[in-house]
């Protein structure tokens, strides 16, 4: 016999030894020997099923095609899981974002498009910003307690209230309101020029991100700076009232400006100028409050420290 025939016979013997035949690998190929080979598949079963049965019999299982990862809602479960893995939090990037929120907030939201393209979500999946801000709020609130509280219990309550209520719970309420407002009234119609207009919606976690980003500059002014200037701001007279009203007016106005920048970064929203409207009301109320004898610093600290 020729070398080619000998090679074919040798290959057939090896396949039979493994419990396989050539028809398993090449369904259209028939064995050269009429009595040899695997039995034909039963009715209703193609050669692929027979092959699968023989492969399973020798311990080889057909591979299961894994489904591609799909984006599920806001990504909250993953976000919560990362709260427990602080080593995975990017603190350097968070500090850089905090600095930019005080100097150039538009640059922070320029990265939302990159995040959408790479992770298919607008919101951050790293809770480092929330964690670091909470720690800073707790530290500064504890300093307020050292200077103005009447005991350890009151100081501890001030810290818990500042972090859990003023930052987290109030942020949840504001984020939910902005989320509902944006999705119900500000989404662009199908005829909008942006390509995302037909299918995109504001994620709740993104609205919470916008609040947290906007809160940080306000924290710097109304927590840290106010603590340093509190001996002056708590004094009686027109000048302390004017300084206190100016501090609150600037901080609250910048907060709403950062809210506007955050939602304006989404290409499928229209009329985001709505988020700037509270600034006009604040600008009108601040001088009137100062002239009427209202001191915001005295009022706020009086709530915390009776």
Short mmCIF file of C-alpha atoms in Angstrom, two decimals:
data_model
loop_
_atom_site.label_atom_id
_atom_site.label_comp_id
_atom_site.label_asym_id
_atom_site.label_seq_id
_atom_site.Cartn_x
_atom_site.Cartn_y
_atom_site.Cartn_z
CA UNK A 1 0.00 0.00 0.00
CA UNK A 2 1.11 3.58 -0.54
CA UNK A 3 2.43 5.74 2.33
CA UNK A 4 -0.69 7.90 2.08
CA UNK A 5 -2.97 4.91 2.69
CA UNK A 6 -0.83 3.78 5.61
CA UNK A 7 -1.05 7.20 7.21
CA UNK A 8 -4.85 7.21 6.87
CA UNK A 9 -5.08 3.77 8.46
CA UNK A 10 -2.86 4.85 11.34
CA UNK A 11 -5.01 7.96 11.96
CA UNK A 12 -8.18 5.84 11.88
CA UNK A 13 -6.76 3.48 14.46
CA UNK A 14 -5.90 6.36 16.78
CA UNK A 15 -9.40 7.80 16.48
CA UNK A 16 -10.96 4.42 17.19
CA UNK A 17 -8.76 4.06 20.23
CA UNK A 18 -10.18 7.32 21.60
CA UNK A 19 -13.74 6.28 20.78
CA UNK A 20 -13.94 8.67 17.82
CA UNK A 21 -13.98 8.20 14.07
CA UNK A 22 -13.33 10.44 11.17
CA UNK A 23 -17.01 11.18 10.71
CA UNK A 24 -17.00 12.93 14.07
CA UNK A 25 -14.57 15.52 12.86
CA UNK A 26 -15.56 15.59 9.18
CA UNK A 27 -19.30 14.92 9.01
CA UNK A 28 -19.25 14.70 5.24
CA UNK A 29 -16.44 12.11 5.17
CA UNK A 30 -17.27 8.40 5.17
CA UNK A 31 -14.94 5.75 6.50
CA UNK A 32 -12.91 3.96 3.81
CA UNK A 33 -13.71 0.53 5.24
CA UNK A 34 -17.33 -0.51 4.83
CA UNK A 35 -17.66 -2.24 8.19
CA UNK A 36 -15.74 0.27 10.23
CA UNK A 37 -16.60 3.53 11.81
CA UNK A 38 -19.14 4.79 14.25
CA UNK A 39 -22.81 3.84 14.03
CA UNK A 40 -25.00 6.26 12.18
CA UNK A 41 -26.95 8.84 14.15
CA UNK A 42 -30.53 7.92 14.90
CA UNK A 43 -33.39 9.66 13.17
CA UNK A 44 -33.70 13.28 14.16
CA UNK A 45 -30.04 13.50 15.19
CA UNK A 46 -27.46 15.01 12.93
CA UNK A 47 -23.79 14.12 12.84
CA UNK A 48 -23.07 16.97 15.23
CA UNK A 49 -25.15 15.34 18.02
CA UNK A 50 -23.44 11.98 17.53
CA UNK A 51 -20.09 13.70 17.74
CA UNK A 52 -21.16 15.54 20.90
CA UNK A 53 -22.24 12.25 22.50
CA UNK A 54 -18.90 10.56 21.78
CA UNK A 55 -16.89 13.55 22.93
CA UNK A 56 -18.80 13.59 26.22
CA UNK A 57 -18.16 9.87 26.69
CA UNK A 58 -14.39 10.40 26.88
CA UNK A 59 -14.64 13.33 29.30
CA UNK A 60 -14.61 16.19 26.82
CA UNK A 61 -17.51 18.61 27.23
CA UNK A 62 -18.71 21.05 24.61
CA UNK A 63 -17.74 24.59 25.45
CA UNK A 64 -20.49 26.91 26.64
CA UNK A 65 -20.56 30.28 25.01
CA UNK A 66 -20.53 32.90 27.70
CA UNK A 67 -22.94 35.75 27.27
CA UNK A 68 -21.38 39.16 26.83
CA UNK A 69 -21.52 41.47 29.80
CA UNK A 70 -24.59 43.62 29.66
CA UNK A 71 -25.01 46.91 31.44
CA UNK A 72 -27.67 46.50 34.12
CA UNK A 73 -29.36 49.73 35.21
CA UNK A 74 -27.31 52.10 37.31
CA UNK A 75 -24.66 49.59 38.37
CA UNK A 76 -25.57 50.05 42.03
CA UNK A 77 -24.76 46.47 43.19
CA UNK A 78 -21.23 46.74 41.82
CA UNK A 79 -20.97 50.22 43.33
CA UNK A 80 -21.96 48.92 46.76
CA UNK A 81 -19.57 45.99 46.50
CA UNK A 82 -16.69 48.36 45.84
CA UNK A 83 -17.50 50.21 49.07
CA UNK A 84 -16.17 47.15 50.89
CA UNK A 85 -12.94 47.03 48.86
CA UNK A 86 -11.20 50.26 49.71
CA UNK A 87 -7.94 49.09 48.19
CA UNK A 88 -9.56 49.24 44.76
CA UNK A 89 -10.56 52.90 45.16
CA UNK A 90 -8.60 55.38 43.09
CA UNK A 91 -7.77 58.08 45.64
CA UNK A 92 -5.39 59.99 43.38
CA UNK A 93 -8.03 60.41 40.71
CA UNK A 94 -10.55 61.42 43.37
CA UNK A 95 -8.28 64.15 44.76
CA UNK A 96 -7.73 65.42 41.22
CA UNK A 97 -11.51 65.56 40.69
CA UNK A 98 -12.01 67.44 43.96
CA UNK A 99 -9.47 70.02 42.92
CA UNK A 100 -11.08 70.46 39.51
CA UNK A 101 -14.56 70.81 41.00
CA UNK A 102 -13.28 73.90 42.80
CA UNK A 103 -11.42 75.32 39.80
CA UNK A 104 -12.76 73.91 36.52
CA UNK A 105 -15.80 71.61 36.91
CA UNK A 106 -16.34 71.33 33.15
CA UNK A 107 -13.13 69.33 32.86
CA UNK A 108 -14.45 66.73 35.31
CA UNK A 109 -17.53 66.06 33.19
CA UNK A 110 -15.49 65.83 30.03
CA UNK A 111 -14.55 62.35 31.19
CA UNK A 112 -18.16 61.17 31.34
CA UNK A 113 -18.15 60.58 27.59
CA UNK A 114 -15.03 58.43 27.88
CA UNK A 115 -16.70 56.45 30.67
CA UNK A 116 -19.81 55.95 28.55
CA UNK A 117 -17.73 54.67 25.64
CA UNK A 118 -15.61 52.29 27.72
CA UNK A 119 -18.00 51.11 30.47
CA UNK A 120 -21.40 51.90 28.93
CA UNK A 121 -22.51 54.08 31.83
CA UNK A 122 -22.36 57.76 32.64
CA UNK A 123 -21.95 57.37 36.38
CA UNK A 124 -18.75 56.55 38.24
CA UNK A 125 -18.35 52.97 39.37
CA UNK A 126 -15.80 54.00 42.00
CA UNK A 127 -17.27 55.20 45.33
CA UNK A 128 -13.98 56.84 46.36
CA UNK A 129 -15.38 60.37 45.95
CA UNK A 130 -18.31 59.65 48.28
CA UNK A 131 -16.08 57.92 50.84
CA UNK A 132 -13.42 60.62 50.90
CA UNK A 133 -15.96 63.44 51.12
CA UNK A 134 -17.74 61.64 53.97
CA UNK A 135 -14.46 61.35 55.86
CA UNK A 136 -13.70 65.04 55.37
CA UNK A 137 -17.19 66.03 56.48
CA UNK A 138 -16.81 63.88 59.59
CA UNK A 139 -13.42 65.41 60.46
CA UNK A 140 -14.53 69.03 60.05
CA UNK A 141 -17.79 68.34 61.89
CA UNK A 142 -15.77 66.87 64.76
CA UNK A 143 -13.77 70.12 64.87
CA UNK A 144 -17.03 72.05 65.12
CA UNK A 145 -17.95 69.78 68.00
CA UNK A 146 -14.66 70.51 69.75
CA UNK A 147 -15.26 74.26 69.60
CA UNK A 148 -19.04 74.57 69.98
CA UNK A 149 -20.58 71.39 71.45
CA UNK A 150 -21.60 71.01 75.08
CA UNK A 151 -20.42 67.43 75.40
CA UNK A 152 -19.15 64.32 73.67
CA UNK A 153 -22.64 63.01 72.91
CA UNK A 154 -23.66 66.21 71.15
CA UNK A 155 -20.41 66.29 69.17
CA UNK A 156 -20.92 62.68 68.06
CA UNK A 157 -24.50 63.48 67.02
CA UNK A 158 -23.29 66.45 64.98
CA UNK A 159 -20.81 64.24 63.12
CA UNK A 160 -23.40 61.57 62.35
CA UNK A 161 -25.99 64.12 61.29
CA UNK A 162 -23.57 66.00 59.03
CA UNK A 163 -22.49 62.83 57.20
CA UNK A 164 -25.63 60.69 57.12
CA UNK A 165 -28.36 63.33 56.95
CA UNK A 166 -26.86 66.49 55.43
CA UNK A 167 -24.60 64.79 52.91
CA UNK A 168 -26.03 61.34 52.11
CA UNK A 169 -29.80 61.54 52.72
CA UNK A 170 -30.24 65.10 51.47
CA UNK A 171 -28.11 64.12 48.48
CA UNK A 172 -30.37 61.14 47.79
CA UNK A 173 -33.43 63.40 47.83
CA UNK A 174 -31.82 66.02 45.56
CA UNK A 175 -30.46 63.37 43.17
CA UNK A 176 -33.85 61.68 42.94
CA UNK A 177 -35.59 64.99 42.22
CA UNK A 178 -33.04 65.91 39.51
CA UNK A 179 -33.21 62.39 38.07
CA UNK A 180 -36.99 62.53 37.74
CA UNK A 181 -36.94 66.09 36.40
CA UNK A 182 -34.31 65.28 33.77
CA UNK A 183 -35.87 62.07 32.50
CA UNK A 184 -39.41 63.38 32.44
CA UNK A 185 -39.00 66.93 31.16
CA UNK A 186 -35.48 67.55 29.83
CA UNK A 187 -34.81 64.61 27.54
CA UNK A 188 -34.52 65.59 23.90
CA UNK A 189 -37.02 64.21 21.40
CA UNK A 190 -36.22 61.64 18.69
CA UNK A 191 -35.61 64.40 16.16
CA UNK A 192 -32.77 65.90 18.19
CA UNK A 193 -29.43 66.25 16.49
CA UNK A 194 -27.57 64.15 19.04
CA UNK A 195 -27.23 60.46 18.28
CA UNK A 196 -28.05 59.43 21.85
CA UNK A 197 -31.37 61.24 22.00
CA UNK A 198 -33.59 58.26 21.22
CA UNK A 199 -32.25 55.67 23.68
CA UNK A 200 -30.43 57.41 26.54
CA UNK A 201 -31.78 58.16 30.01
CA UNK A 202 -30.20 59.82 33.03
CA UNK A 203 -28.97 57.21 35.50
CA UNK A 204 -29.91 57.77 39.12
CA UNK A 205 -26.33 57.09 40.16
CA UNK A 206 -25.13 59.78 37.76
CA UNK A 207 -27.52 62.29 39.35
CA UNK A 208 -26.08 61.32 42.73
CA UNK A 209 -22.56 61.78 41.33
CA UNK A 210 -23.49 65.28 40.20
CA UNK A 211 -24.73 66.12 43.69
CA UNK A 212 -21.58 64.76 45.34
CA UNK A 213 -19.36 66.69 42.94
CA UNK A 214 -21.33 69.88 43.52
CA UNK A 215 -21.36 69.36 47.26
CA UNK A 216 -17.58 69.35 47.63
CA UNK A 217 -16.90 73.04 46.79
CA UNK A 218 -19.82 73.96 49.04
CA UNK A 219 -18.28 71.83 51.78
CA UNK A 220 -15.00 73.70 51.46
CA UNK A 221 -16.76 77.05 51.87
CA UNK A 222 -19.57 76.30 54.32
CA UNK A 223 -17.70 73.79 56.47
CA UNK A 224 -13.97 74.52 56.38
CA UNK A 225 -13.84 78.25 55.57
CA UNK A 226 -16.81 79.02 57.79
CA UNK A 227 -15.12 77.22 60.70
CA UNK A 228 -12.01 79.36 60.31
CA UNK A 229 -14.03 82.58 59.99
CA UNK A 230 -16.67 81.67 62.57
CA UNK A 231 -15.36 84.07 65.27
CA UNK A 232 -15.96 86.93 62.84
CA UNK A 233 -19.16 85.59 61.26
CA UNK A 234 -20.83 84.97 64.62
CA UNK A 235 -20.29 88.49 65.82
CA UNK A 236 -23.15 90.97 65.84
CA UNK A 237 -23.35 93.86 63.41
CA UNK A 238 -23.88 94.55 59.74
CA UNK A 239 -20.42 93.49 58.52
CA UNK A 240 -20.58 89.91 59.93
CA UNK A 241 -24.07 89.55 58.46
CA UNK A 242 -22.89 90.75 55.06
CA UNK A 243 -19.88 88.41 55.13
CA UNK A 244 -22.00 85.45 56.17
CA UNK A 245 -24.67 86.13 53.54
CA UNK A 246 -21.99 86.58 50.87
CA UNK A 247 -20.37 83.27 51.86
CA UNK A 248 -23.66 81.38 51.68
CA UNK A 249 -24.75 83.16 48.51
CA UNK A 250 -21.52 82.30 46.69
CA UNK A 251 -21.43 78.70 47.93
CA UNK A 252 -25.05 77.87 47.10
CA UNK A 253 -24.81 79.59 43.72
CA UNK A 254 -21.69 77.62 42.83
CA UNK A 255 -23.43 74.41 43.90
CA UNK A 256 -26.26 75.03 41.42
CA UNK A 257 -23.77 76.01 38.73
CA UNK A 258 -21.98 72.69 39.18
CA UNK A 259 -25.34 70.93 38.97
CA UNK A 260 -25.95 72.69 35.67
CA UNK A 261 -22.51 71.71 34.33
CA UNK A 262 -23.07 68.08 35.29
CA UNK A 263 -26.41 67.68 33.55
CA UNK A 264 -25.43 69.88 30.63
CA UNK A 265 -22.62 67.40 29.87
CA UNK A 266 -25.20 64.79 28.83
CA UNK A 267 -25.77 65.19 25.08
CA UNK A 268 -29.38 63.98 25.17
CA UNK A 269 -30.71 66.63 27.58
CA UNK A 270 -32.24 69.95 26.56
CA UNK A 271 -32.99 73.11 28.54
CA UNK A 272 -30.51 72.30 31.30
CA UNK A 273 -30.34 76.04 31.97
CA UNK A 274 -33.22 75.26 34.32
CA UNK A 275 -30.62 74.27 36.92
CA UNK A 276 -29.32 77.85 36.95
CA UNK A 277 -32.62 79.44 37.93
CA UNK A 278 -32.11 79.05 41.71
CA UNK A 279 -29.02 81.27 41.46
CA UNK A 280 -31.20 84.27 40.62
CA UNK A 281 -33.36 83.64 43.68
CA UNK A 282 -30.28 83.28 45.90
CA UNK A 283 -28.76 86.49 44.54
CA UNK A 284 -31.95 88.39 45.39
CA UNK A 285 -32.44 86.81 48.81
CA UNK A 286 -28.90 87.26 50.17
CA UNK A 287 -28.73 91.09 50.35
CA UNK A 288 -32.31 91.28 51.56
CA UNK A 289 -31.51 88.82 54.36
CA UNK A 290 -28.47 90.83 55.42
CA UNK A 291 -30.45 94.07 55.53
CA UNK A 292 -33.20 92.40 57.58
CA UNK A 293 -30.70 91.28 60.21
CA UNK A 294 -30.47 87.58 59.25
CA UNK A 295 -27.11 85.90 59.82
CA UNK A 296 -26.95 82.46 58.12
CA UNK A 297 -23.94 81.32 60.14
CA UNK A 298 -25.60 82.03 63.47
CA UNK A 299 -28.80 80.38 62.23
CA UNK A 300 -27.10 77.16 61.05
CA UNK A 301 -24.84 76.71 64.06
CA UNK A 302 -27.83 77.38 66.29
CA UNK A 303 -29.56 74.35 64.73
CA UNK A 304 -26.63 72.07 65.50
CA UNK A 305 -25.58 73.50 68.86
CA UNK A 306 -28.59 74.65 70.87
#
